[in-house]
Each structure stands twice: as structure tokens, then as C-alpha cells.
XYZ file of N, CA, C and O in Angstrom:
632
model
N -51.768 -0.993 -136.875
C -52.786 -2.118 -137.032
C -53.691 -2.484 -135.873
O -54.888 -3.005 -135.711
N -53.782 -1.940 -134.489
C -54.353 -2.101 -133.134
C -55.755 -1.418 -133.641
O -56.888 -1.587 -133.019
N -55.334 0.089 -134.400
C -56.289 0.812 -134.551
C -57.490 0.374 -135.098
O -58.590 0.148 -135.118
N -57.311 -0.719 -136.127
C -58.016 -1.028 -137.483
C -59.072 -2.175 -136.776
O -59.920 -2.498 -136.527
N -58.226 -3.000 -135.616
C -58.956 -4.276 -134.929
C -59.891 -3.282 -134.085
O -61.089 -3.955 -133.915
N -59.145 -2.590 -133.240
C -60.145 -1.845 -132.253
C -61.785 -1.388 -133.076
O -62.820 -1.493 -132.651
N -61.418 -0.466 -134.108
C -62.250 -0.006 -135.114
C -63.303 -0.809 -135.352
O -64.485 -0.898 -135.359
N -62.767 -2.022 -135.878
C -63.614 -3.304 -136.609
C -64.523 -3.861 -135.048
O -65.566 -4.085 -135.520
N -63.864 -3.710 -134.216
C -64.651 -4.647 -132.962
C -65.402 -3.645 -132.483
O -66.771 -3.898 -132.269
N -65.153 -2.103 -132.729
C -66.270 -0.939 -132.292
C -67.440 -1.392 -133.387
O -68.691 -0.972 -132.935
N -67.377 -1.625 -134.602
C -68.078 -1.579 -135.515
C -69.049 -2.958 -135.498
O -70.514 -2.548 -135.266
N -68.377 -3.873 -135.282
C -69.188 -5.030 -134.798
C -70.270 -4.981 -133.592
O -71.214 -5.470 -133.733
N -69.628 -4.151 -132.556
C -70.537 -4.292 -131.186
C -71.717 -3.044 -131.566
O -72.784 -3.294 -131.042
N -71.333 -2.146 -132.389
C -72.917 -1.513 -132.732
C -73.350 -2.136 -133.514
O -74.730 -1.718 -133.322
N -73.162 -2.816 -134.572
C -74.100 -3.521 -135.169
C -74.773 -4.740 -134.352
O -75.961 -4.381 -134.689
N -74.203 -5.427 -133.662
C -75.191 -6.062 -132.778
C -75.978 -5.471 -131.573
O -76.629 -5.950 -131.626
N -75.328 -4.344 -130.963
C -76.413 -3.380 -130.218
C -77.500 -3.117 -130.901
O -78.695 -3.369 -130.351
N -77.408 -2.700 -132.515
C -78.759 -2.255 -132.937
C -79.295 -3.247 -133.494
O -80.805 -3.205 -133.330
N -78.976 -4.378 -133.792
C -80.224 -5.357 -134.081
C -80.855 -5.768 -132.836
O -81.655 -6.242 -132.873
N -80.307 -5.914 -131.521
C -80.749 -6.242 -130.414
C -81.936 -5.213 -130.424
O -83.223 -5.826 -129.663
N -81.691 -4.173 -130.317
C -82.589 -3.110 -129.583
C -83.680 -3.162 -130.725
O -85.237 -2.966 -130.410
N -83.553 -3.586 -131.897
C -84.612 -3.534 -133.402
C -85.460 -5.033 -132.892
O -86.577 -4.541 -132.839
N -85.018 -6.087 -132.556
C -85.464 -7.147 -131.934
C -86.034 -7.022 -131.095
O -87.609 -7.317 -130.821
N -85.666 -6.135 -129.861
C -86.561 -5.864 -128.629
C -88.220 -5.234 -128.883
O -88.993 -5.547 -128.224
N -87.422 -4.372 -129.687
C -88.862 -3.041 -129.603
C -89.899 -3.889 -131.022
O -91.233 -3.381 -130.577
N -89.466 -4.677 -131.998
C -90.404 -5.376 -132.619
C -91.291 -6.293 -131.292
O -92.567 -6.737 -132.048
N -90.517 -6.499 -130.438
C -91.515 -7.497 -129.267
C -92.599 -6.828 -128.491
O -93.436 -7.517 -128.059
N -91.991 -5.804 -128.631
C -93.002 -4.748 -127.765
C -94.374 -4.195 -128.723
O -94.878 -3.177 -128.028
N -94.197 -4.788 -129.899
C -95.221 -4.471 -130.713
C -96.212 -5.582 -131.348
O -95.619 -6.309 -131.465
N -97.258 -4.984 -131.082
C -98.141 -6.152 -131.563
C -98.119 -6.575 -133.234
O -97.943 -5.590 -133.930
N -97.804 -8.109 -133.504
C -97.430 -8.276 -135.022
C -98.759 -8.387 -135.809
O -99.723 -9.332 -135.554
N -99.057 -7.644 -136.552
C -99.979 -7.402 -137.299
C -99.847 -8.755 -138.713
O -99.074 -8.043 -139.013
N -100.708 -9.086 -139.082
C -100.558 -9.930 -140.336
C -100.455 -9.202 -141.451
O -101.440 -8.458 -141.817
N -99.582 -9.387 -142.365
C -99.275 -9.038 -143.650
C -99.777 -9.871 -144.976
O -99.364 -10.885 -144.996
N -100.478 -9.269 -145.895
C -101.149 -10.296 -146.507
C -102.759 -10.068 -146.893
O -103.372 -8.778 -146.101
N -103.387 -10.718 -147.544
C -104.772 -10.465 -147.774
C -105.730 -11.222 -146.481
O -104.868 -11.935 -145.755
N -106.707 -10.632 -146.554
C -107.613 -11.046 -145.499
C -107.994 -12.407 -145.491
O -108.021 -13.058 -144.880
N -108.144 -13.214 -146.863
C -108.598 -14.679 -146.995
C -106.984 -15.312 -146.368
O -107.420 -16.339 -146.323
N -106.303 -14.533 -147.008
C -105.056 -15.667 -146.608
C -104.949 -15.601 -144.798
O -104.844 -16.544 -144.012
N -104.949 -14.554 -144.122
C -105.234 -14.220 -142.790
C -106.102 -15.499 -142.591
O -106.000 -16.139 -141.432
N -107.459 -15.482 -142.735
C -108.076 -16.384 -142.303
C -107.876 -17.960 -142.481
O -108.090 -18.810 -141.551
N -107.271 -18.025 -143.548
C -106.476 -19.467 -143.732
C -105.836 -20.146 -142.416
O -105.716 -21.045 -142.085
N -105.309 -18.729 -142.402
C -103.364 -19.221 -141.640
C -104.266 -19.058 -140.201
O -103.922 -20.001 -139.203
N -105.261 -19.072 -139.719
C -105.976 -18.507 -138.376
C -106.346 -19.751 -138.297
O -106.104 -20.054 -137.084
N -106.781 -20.342 -139.332
C -107.707 -21.663 -138.963
C -106.463 -23.097 -139.083
O -106.673 -23.885 -137.565
N -105.909 -22.805 -139.913
C -104.829 -23.467 -139.595
C -104.059 -23.632 -138.447
O -103.558 -24.861 -137.814
N -103.645 -22.440 -137.900
C -103.107 -22.232 -136.520
C -103.941 -22.757 -135.560
O -103.330 -23.203 -134.282
N -105.341 -22.615 -135.889
C -106.042 -22.662 -134.830
C -106.379 -21.835 -133.357
O -105.991 -22.260 -132.391
N -105.633 -20.696 -134.037
C -105.651 -19.261 -133.149
C -107.108 -18.564 -133.412
O -107.616 -18.609 -134.210
N -107.633 -17.843 -132.184
C -108.403 -16.945 -132.164
C -108.008 -15.385 -133.004
O -106.765 -15.398 -133.008
N -109.086 -14.835 -133.177
C -108.453 -13.736 -134.714
C -109.338 -12.215 -133.566
O -110.130 -12.411 -132.944
N -108.238 -11.256 -134.080
C -108.791 -10.062 -133.551
C -108.572 -9.274 -134.659
O -107.474 -9.138 -135.142
N -109.692 -8.518 -135.330
C -109.498 -7.448 -136.314
C -109.841 -6.257 -135.869
O -110.655 -5.959 -135.132
N -109.086 -5.648 -136.264
C -108.675 -3.800 -135.652
C -109.198 -2.947 -137.130
O -108.409 -2.947 -138.116
N -110.449 -2.716 -136.857
C -110.820 -1.732 -138.172
C -110.494 -0.096 -137.690
O -110.752 0.421 -136.794
N -109.855 0.248 -138.569
C -109.156 1.665 -138.297
C -109.380 2.393 -139.826
O -109.702 1.733 -140.764
N -109.300 3.861 -139.549
C -109.112 4.278 -140.630
C -107.831 5.619 -139.945
O -107.240 6.022 -139.666
N -107.009 6.063 -141.608
C -105.874 6.920 -140.998
C -105.988 8.308 -140.697
O -105.406 9.110 -139.863
N -107.820 8.722 -140.742
C -108.055 10.039 -140.384
C -108.661 10.311 -138.848
O -109.177 10.999 -138.382
N -108.737 8.912 -138.372
C -109.409 8.692 -136.739
C -108.277 8.761 -135.697
O -107.197 8.064 -135.587
N -108.642 10.208 -135.012
C -107.767 10.111 -133.867
C -107.912 8.968 -132.875
O -106.855 8.502 -132.528
N -108.778 8.322 -132.232
C -108.801 7.090 -131.141
C -108.062 6.246 -131.951
O -107.878 5.448 -131.570
N -108.407 6.039 -133.192
C -107.180 4.747 -134.209
C -105.842 4.989 -133.975
O -105.252 4.086 -133.289
N -105.405 5.915 -134.174
C -103.914 6.393 -134.010
C -103.682 6.261 -132.299
O -102.649 5.891 -132.328
N -104.554 6.834 -131.756
C -104.110 6.330 -130.198
C -104.009 5.194 -129.800
O -103.055 4.607 -128.938
N -104.900 4.188 -130.419
C -104.713 2.621 -129.756
C -103.826 1.893 -130.749
O -102.956 1.695 -129.460
N -103.309 2.696 -131.993
C -101.934 2.327 -132.060
C -100.754 2.648 -131.404
O -99.992 1.819 -131.398
N -100.603 3.941 -131.068
C -99.665 4.430 -130.387
C -99.321 4.065 -128.751
O -98.225 3.941 -128.583
N -100.255 4.031 -128.337
C -100.391 3.902 -126.918
C -100.720 2.295 -126.532
O -100.216 1.623 -125.909
N -101.739 1.586 -127.181
C -102.025 0.321 -126.856
C -101.332 -0.566 -127.390
O -100.667 -1.493 -126.571
N -101.225 -0.582 -128.706
C -100.692 -1.690 -129.380
C -98.998 -1.591 -129.176
O -98.507 -2.745 -129.985
N -98.826 -0.896 -128.338
C -96.977 -0.944 -128.230
C -96.845 -1.314 -126.899
O -95.714 -1.382 -126.556
N -97.631 -1.047 -126.000
C -97.852 -2.263 -124.654
C -96.958 -3.501 -125.224
O -97.792 -4.247 -125.166
N -95.615 -3.464 -123.863
C -94.982 -4.840 -124.335
C -95.873 -6.069 -123.493
O -95.698 -7.183 -124.188
N -96.444 -5.858 -122.387
C -97.487 -6.723 -122.178
C -98.673 -7.376 -122.749
O -98.893 -8.392 -122.777
N -99.279 -6.316 -123.546
C -100.264 -6.454 -124.098
C -100.146 -7.240 -125.414
O -100.393 -8.257 -126.246
N -98.654 -6.557 -126.068
C -98.088 -7.551 -127.526
C -97.707 -8.889 -127.132
O -97.696 -9.347 -127.963
N -97.115 -9.019 -126.068
C -96.645 -10.170 -125.855
C -97.643 -11.399 -125.532
O -98.201 -12.308 -126.598
N -98.803 -10.497 -124.975
C -99.924 -11.825 -124.893
C -100.650 -11.939 -126.313
O -101.230 -12.890 -126.983
N -101.228 -10.696 -127.255
C -101.560 -11.013 -128.644
C -100.950 -11.859 -129.130
O -101.449 -12.339 -130.124
N -99.462 -11.129 -129.223
C -98.598 -12.437 -130.306
C -98.598 -13.854 -130.302
O -98.430 -14.684 -131.091
N -99.133 -14.336 -128.589
C -98.766 -15.699 -128.587
C -99.923 -16.182 -128.688
O -100.346 -17.231 -128.970
N -101.074 -15.268 -128.626
C -102.568 -16.008 -128.533
C -103.479 -15.795 -129.408
O -104.564 -16.654 -129.521
N -103.276 -14.812 -130.426
C -104.370 -14.339 -131.322
C -103.319 -14.374 -132.613
O -102.404 -13.925 -132.774
N -104.764 -13.999 -133.961
C -103.866 -14.034 -134.963
C -104.595 -12.490 -135.063
O -105.987 -12.410 -134.929
N -103.843 -11.372 -135.586
C -103.970 -10.028 -135.307
C -104.429 -9.613 -137.229
O -103.419 -9.597 -137.478
N -105.412 -8.968 -137.552
C -105.206 -7.832 -138.982
C -105.882 -7.035 -138.766
O -107.167 -6.466 -138.092
N -105.091 -5.789 -138.961
C -105.872 -4.220 -139.445
C -106.579 -4.438 -140.480
O -106.101 -4.478 -141.742
N -107.743 -3.614 -140.476
C -108.569 -3.922 -141.276
C -108.812 -1.958 -141.888
O -109.293 -1.498 -140.973
N -108.273 -1.614 -142.927
C -108.297 -0.516 -143.236
C -109.574 0.223 -143.696
O -110.252 -0.645 -145.240
N -110.665 0.977 -143.306
C -111.860 1.129 -143.870
C -111.988 1.825 -144.935
O -113.008 1.932 -145.689
N -110.878 2.335 -145.383
C -110.506 3.297 -146.150
C -110.758 2.504 -147.796
O -110.433 3.286 -149.043
N -110.382 1.146 -147.768
C -110.024 0.350 -149.158
C -111.271 -0.245 -149.272
O -112.371 -0.295 -148.578
N -111.531 -0.524 -150.924
C -112.979 -1.394 -151.009
C -112.927 -2.821 -149.979
O -114.006 -3.157 -149.681
N -111.646 -3.587 -150.310
C -111.688 -4.709 -149.009
C -112.273 -4.368 -147.658
O -113.040 -5.238 -147.311
N -111.561 -3.339 -146.779
C -112.007 -3.076 -145.927
C -113.346 -2.479 -145.644
O -113.711 -2.969 -144.657
N -113.702 -1.965 -146.504
C -115.446 -1.865 -146.633
C -116.169 -2.620 -146.306
O -117.848 -2.483 -145.808
N -115.782 -3.639 -147.661
C -116.578 -4.651 -147.460
C -116.751 -5.517 -146.246
O -117.527 -6.400 -145.714
N -115.265 -5.768 -145.469
C -115.487 -6.116 -144.215
C -115.895 -5.679 -143.014
O -116.490 -6.466 -142.288
N -115.775 -4.644 -143.079
C -116.753 -3.597 -141.695
C -118.027 -3.621 -141.896
O -119.053 -4.239 -141.353
N -118.525 -4.040 -143.580
C -119.985 -4.060 -143.869
C -120.534 -5.609 -143.072
O -121.672 -5.741 -142.545
N -119.998 -6.252 -143.337
C -119.847 -7.666 -143.155
C -120.111 -8.090 -141.500
O -120.922 -8.485 -140.840
N -119.730 -7.401 -140.619
C -119.357 -7.144 -139.131
C -120.310 -6.217 -138.416
O -120.246 -5.781 -137.483
N -120.933 -5.432 -139.458
C -122.263 -4.151 -138.854
C -120.942 -2.933 -138.432
O -121.403 -2.581 -137.338
N -119.707 -2.785 -138.737
C -118.686 -1.736 -138.024
C -119.524 -0.395 -138.151
O -119.302 -0.116 -139.600
N -119.509 0.457 -137.319
C -120.110 1.279 -138.118
C -119.363 2.662 -136.677
O -119.516 3.760 -136.775
N -118.540 2.346 -136.310
C -117.362 3.496 -135.557
C -116.122 2.842 -135.786
O -115.680 1.639 -135.362
N -115.268 3.833 -135.227
C -113.961 3.510 -135.441
C -112.897 4.085 -134.254
O -113.489 5.156 -133.987
N -112.041 3.690 -133.541
C -111.440 2.005 -134.357
C -112.532 0.896 -133.482
O -113.136 0.868 -132.527
N -112.597 -0.231 -134.375
C -113.535 -1.393 -133.900
C -112.483 -2.563 -133.558
O -111.948 -2.650 -134.520
N -112.615 -2.920 -132.637
C -112.370 -4.615 -132.067
C -112.821 -5.500 -132.237
O -113.890 -5.721 -131.758
N -112.967 -6.729 -133.501
C -113.953 -7.658 -133.341
C -112.935 -8.877 -133.234
O -112.111 -8.890 -133.588
N -113.697 -9.679 -132.160
C -113.044 -11.075 -131.694
C -113.704 -12.255 -132.483
O -115.075 -11.975 -132.381
N -113.101 -13.115 -133.246
C -113.556 -14.136 -133.866
C -112.492 -15.270 -133.213
O -112.099 -15.035 -132.641
N -113.583 -16.639 -133.247
C -113.092 -17.914 -132.716
C -112.158 -18.043 -133.658
O -111.950 -17.592 -135.233
N -111.163 -19.556 -133.672
C -110.359 -19.754 -135.076
C -111.216 -20.674 -136.101
O -110.513 -20.408 -137.140
N -112.543 -20.248 -136.162
C -113.568 -21.079 -137.032
C -114.088 -19.588 -137.442
O -114.491 -19.902 -138.378
N -113.647 -18.801 -137.495
C -114.168 -17.490 -137.906
C -115.483 -17.097 -137.681
O -116.346 -16.750 -138.289
N -115.845 -17.370 -136.291
C -117.000 -17.075 -135.881
C -117.049 -15.730 -134.748
O -116.151 -16.045 -134.067
N -118.068 -15.093 -134.879
C -118.351 -14.206 -133.978
C -118.285 -14.378 -132.662
O -118.765 -15.193 -131.902
N -117.349 -13.556 -131.727
C -117.334 -13.742 -130.309
C -117.350 -12.727 -129.549
O -118.425 -12.366 -128.542
N -117.175 -11.239 -129.619
C -117.300 -10.360 -129.344
C -116.706 -8.654 -130.203
O -115.894 -9.170 -130.942
N -116.865 -7.784 -129.458
C -116.506 -6.561 -130.087
C -116.486 -5.521 -129.200
O -116.974 -5.279 -128.016
N -115.288 -4.476 -129.587
C -114.989 -3.314 -128.410
C -115.064 -2.090 -129.481
O -114.061 -2.491 -130.237
N -115.225 -1.153 -129.064
C -115.900 -0.051 -129.846
C -114.921 1.118 -129.277
O -115.078 1.104 -127.940
N -113.984 1.997 -129.634
C -113.457 2.920 -129.557
C -112.054 2.790 -128.792
O -111.619 1.575 -128.996
N -111.438 3.831 -128.294
C -109.950 3.532 -127.397
C -110.010 2.889 -126.256
O -111.049 2.910 -125.395
N -108.857 1.610 -126.105
C -109.169 1.393 -124.627
C -107.552 1.264 -124.142
O -106.557 0.812 -125.064
N -107.274 1.589 -123.178
C -105.940 1.186 -122.605
C -105.582 -0.266 -122.482
O -106.314 -1.473 -122.449
N -104.287 -0.665 -122.281
C -103.474 -1.881 -122.665
C -104.175 -2.777 -121.781
O -104.463 -3.783 -122.029
N -104.349 -2.601 -120.392
C -104.351 -3.427 -119.196
C -106.115 -3.763 -119.427
O -106.311 -4.801 -119.335
N -106.758 -2.918 -119.692
C -107.977 -3.243 -119.841
C -108.559 -3.930 -121.099
O -109.044 -4.873 -120.547
N -107.928 -3.800 -121.849
C -107.998 -4.372 -122.926
C -107.219 -5.991 -123.269
O -108.208 -6.815 -123.404
N -106.457 -5.715 -122.552
C -105.860 -7.573 -122.228
C -106.497 -8.329 -121.453
O -106.894 -9.575 -121.461
N -107.138 -7.915 -120.474
C -108.186 -8.188 -119.297
C -109.430 -8.664 -120.203
O -109.710 -10.161 -119.956
N -109.918 -8.156 -120.778
C -111.208 -8.257 -121.703
C -110.569 -9.622 -122.750
O -111.518 -10.545 -122.822
N -109.536 -9.637 -123.246
C -109.245 -10.638 -124.019
C -109.077 -11.967 -123.610
O -109.340 -12.560 -124.121
N -108.151 -11.731 -122.305
C -107.849 -13.207 -121.586
C -109.473 -13.613 -121.178
O -109.741 -14.604 -121.248
N -110.707 -12.701 -121.103
C -111.810 -13.656 -120.642
C -112.336 -13.813 -121.473
O -113.520 -14.883 -121.398
N -112.502 -13.415 -122.987
C -113.251 -13.898 -124.329
C -112.136 -14.838 -125.374
O -112.845 -15.267 -125.808
N -110.927 -14.979 -124.551
C -110.144 -16.115 -125.476
C -110.576 -17.049 -125.736
O -110.490 -17.660 -126.811
N -111.422 -17.960 -124.712
C -111.595 -19.455 -125.703
C -113.299 -19.611 -125.314
O -113.253 -20.911 -125.094
N -113.972 -18.386 -125.746
C -115.477 -18.493 -125.807
C -115.218 -19.014 -127.017
O -114.725 -18.749 -128.463
N -116.558 -19.846 -127.487
C -117.010 -20.533 -128.638
C -117.783 -19.597 -129.607
O -118.547 -18.786 -128.574
N -117.367 -19.429 -130.760
C -118.471 -17.982 -131.529
C -119.535 -18.823 -131.979
O -119.568 -19.894 -132.079
N -119.960 -17.436 -132.402
C -121.285 -17.720 -133.178
C -121.693 -17.327 -134.560
O -121.188 -16.478 -134.328
N -122.458 -17.673 -135.096
C -122.280 -16.809 -136.961
C -123.044 -15.352 -136.501
O -123.937 -15.190 -135.784
N -122.412 -14.740 -136.731
C -122.636 -13.102 -136.935
C -123.832 -12.810 -137.907
O -123.803 -13.368 -139.169
N -124.827 -12.285 -137.545
C -125.753 -12.096 -138.224
C -126.165 -10.363 -138.565
O -126.176 -9.926 -137.151
N -125.936 -9.913 -139.529
C -125.959 -8.446 -139.585
C -127.151 -7.872 -139.008
O -127.970 -8.272 -139.299
N -127.100 -6.978 -137.872
C -128.714 -6.579 -137.691
C -129.208 -5.641 -138.667
O -128.847 -4.920 -139.561
N -130.316 -5.905 -138.869
C -131.315 -5.419 -139.702
C -131.500 -3.843 -139.265
O -131.734 -3.540 -138.276
N -131.698 -3.110 -140.426
C -132.029 -1.378 -140.014
C -133.301 -1.125 -139.996
O -134.525 -1.914 -140.063
N -133.516 -0.535 -138.740
C -135.083 -0.336 -138.567
C -135.721 0.893 -139.198
O -136.435 1.244 -139.050
N -135.128 1.441 -140.266
C -135.510 2.167 -141.171
C -136.092 1.798 -142.160
O -135.651 0.424 -142.876
N -137.081 1.924 -143.076
C -137.921 1.354 -144.169
C -137.388 1.741 -145.367
O -137.072 2.619 -145.487
N -137.213 1.066 -146.154
C -136.639 1.468 -147.364
C -137.843 2.055 -148.297
O -139.038 1.483 -148.213
N -137.419 3.190 -148.861
C -138.805 4.116 -149.934
C -138.260 3.566 -151.212
O -137.575 3.404 -151.680
């Protein structure tokens, strides 16, 4: 009887310990919005939070490095999860290509910051260490955005 009780207590303890570590590890990573881009924009507007769009591709080495090194930093993750709505834009999808075109994204990874009204604030191209990115985001967090105008091409149409 004692063995069964000890075994049950041991299993309960392991289950609790596993739950705690899973919960802690999820807090150490940036929480990207799951759902459509349109739903994401509505949610950000409703919550009155600024937006960060992460333009990435599965074949992009610096994108993978940003994902594995920067977005897993506990300090950055805590800051982003508290202060921003964050959305991953996969540029290998039709929706992702359309969003990338809208913001004239031409290099990957690119992070685009928008205010809570979906107006352009700033962009960051390439890989950034977590501390540097956090400082930049803090500097731009309360900036008022402006309407983004796609740059015109300098080449003439033939």
C-alpha cells in the first residue's frame, strides 16, 4: 500500500514539475499571434498595442538565427509579450507576399513596427541581438506612426 501511495505521489510530483517547466519555457519565448493577419490587426487595435511584424522565410539563415537566439531571450520575450502584438509573416505564402509588398519588404528578416492604429513607425532589416533589439523597440514603442507610402521604383517601365 505504501509503495502505491509513494508511486502516485512521485508521478504527481513529476507531472507538476513538467507543467511548471513547460510554462516557464513558454514565457521565455515571444508569443506570436496565431490566426489571420486581418484578425491580428483587429486584435491589436482593440488592445491598443503597437505591432511588430516579423517577415521571414524557411530558407533564410538569419531568420532562423533571429528565431532561435533573439526571440528566445527571456528579457526580450517578456518585454515584447507585455508591450506589443507580434505576428510572423511567412513570405513564402501568397498572403505573406502581399503583406511584404504592402510594406516594400525586400530583405529577410525584416521587422516592421506599426503603432496601434496600423501606421508605420520603423523597420529593422537583418539579424539583431536581443538586447539591441529591445533597446530599439523601447525607443520606438510610443512613437506615432505615419501612413506608409511604398517607395516608387527608380527604373522606368518598358
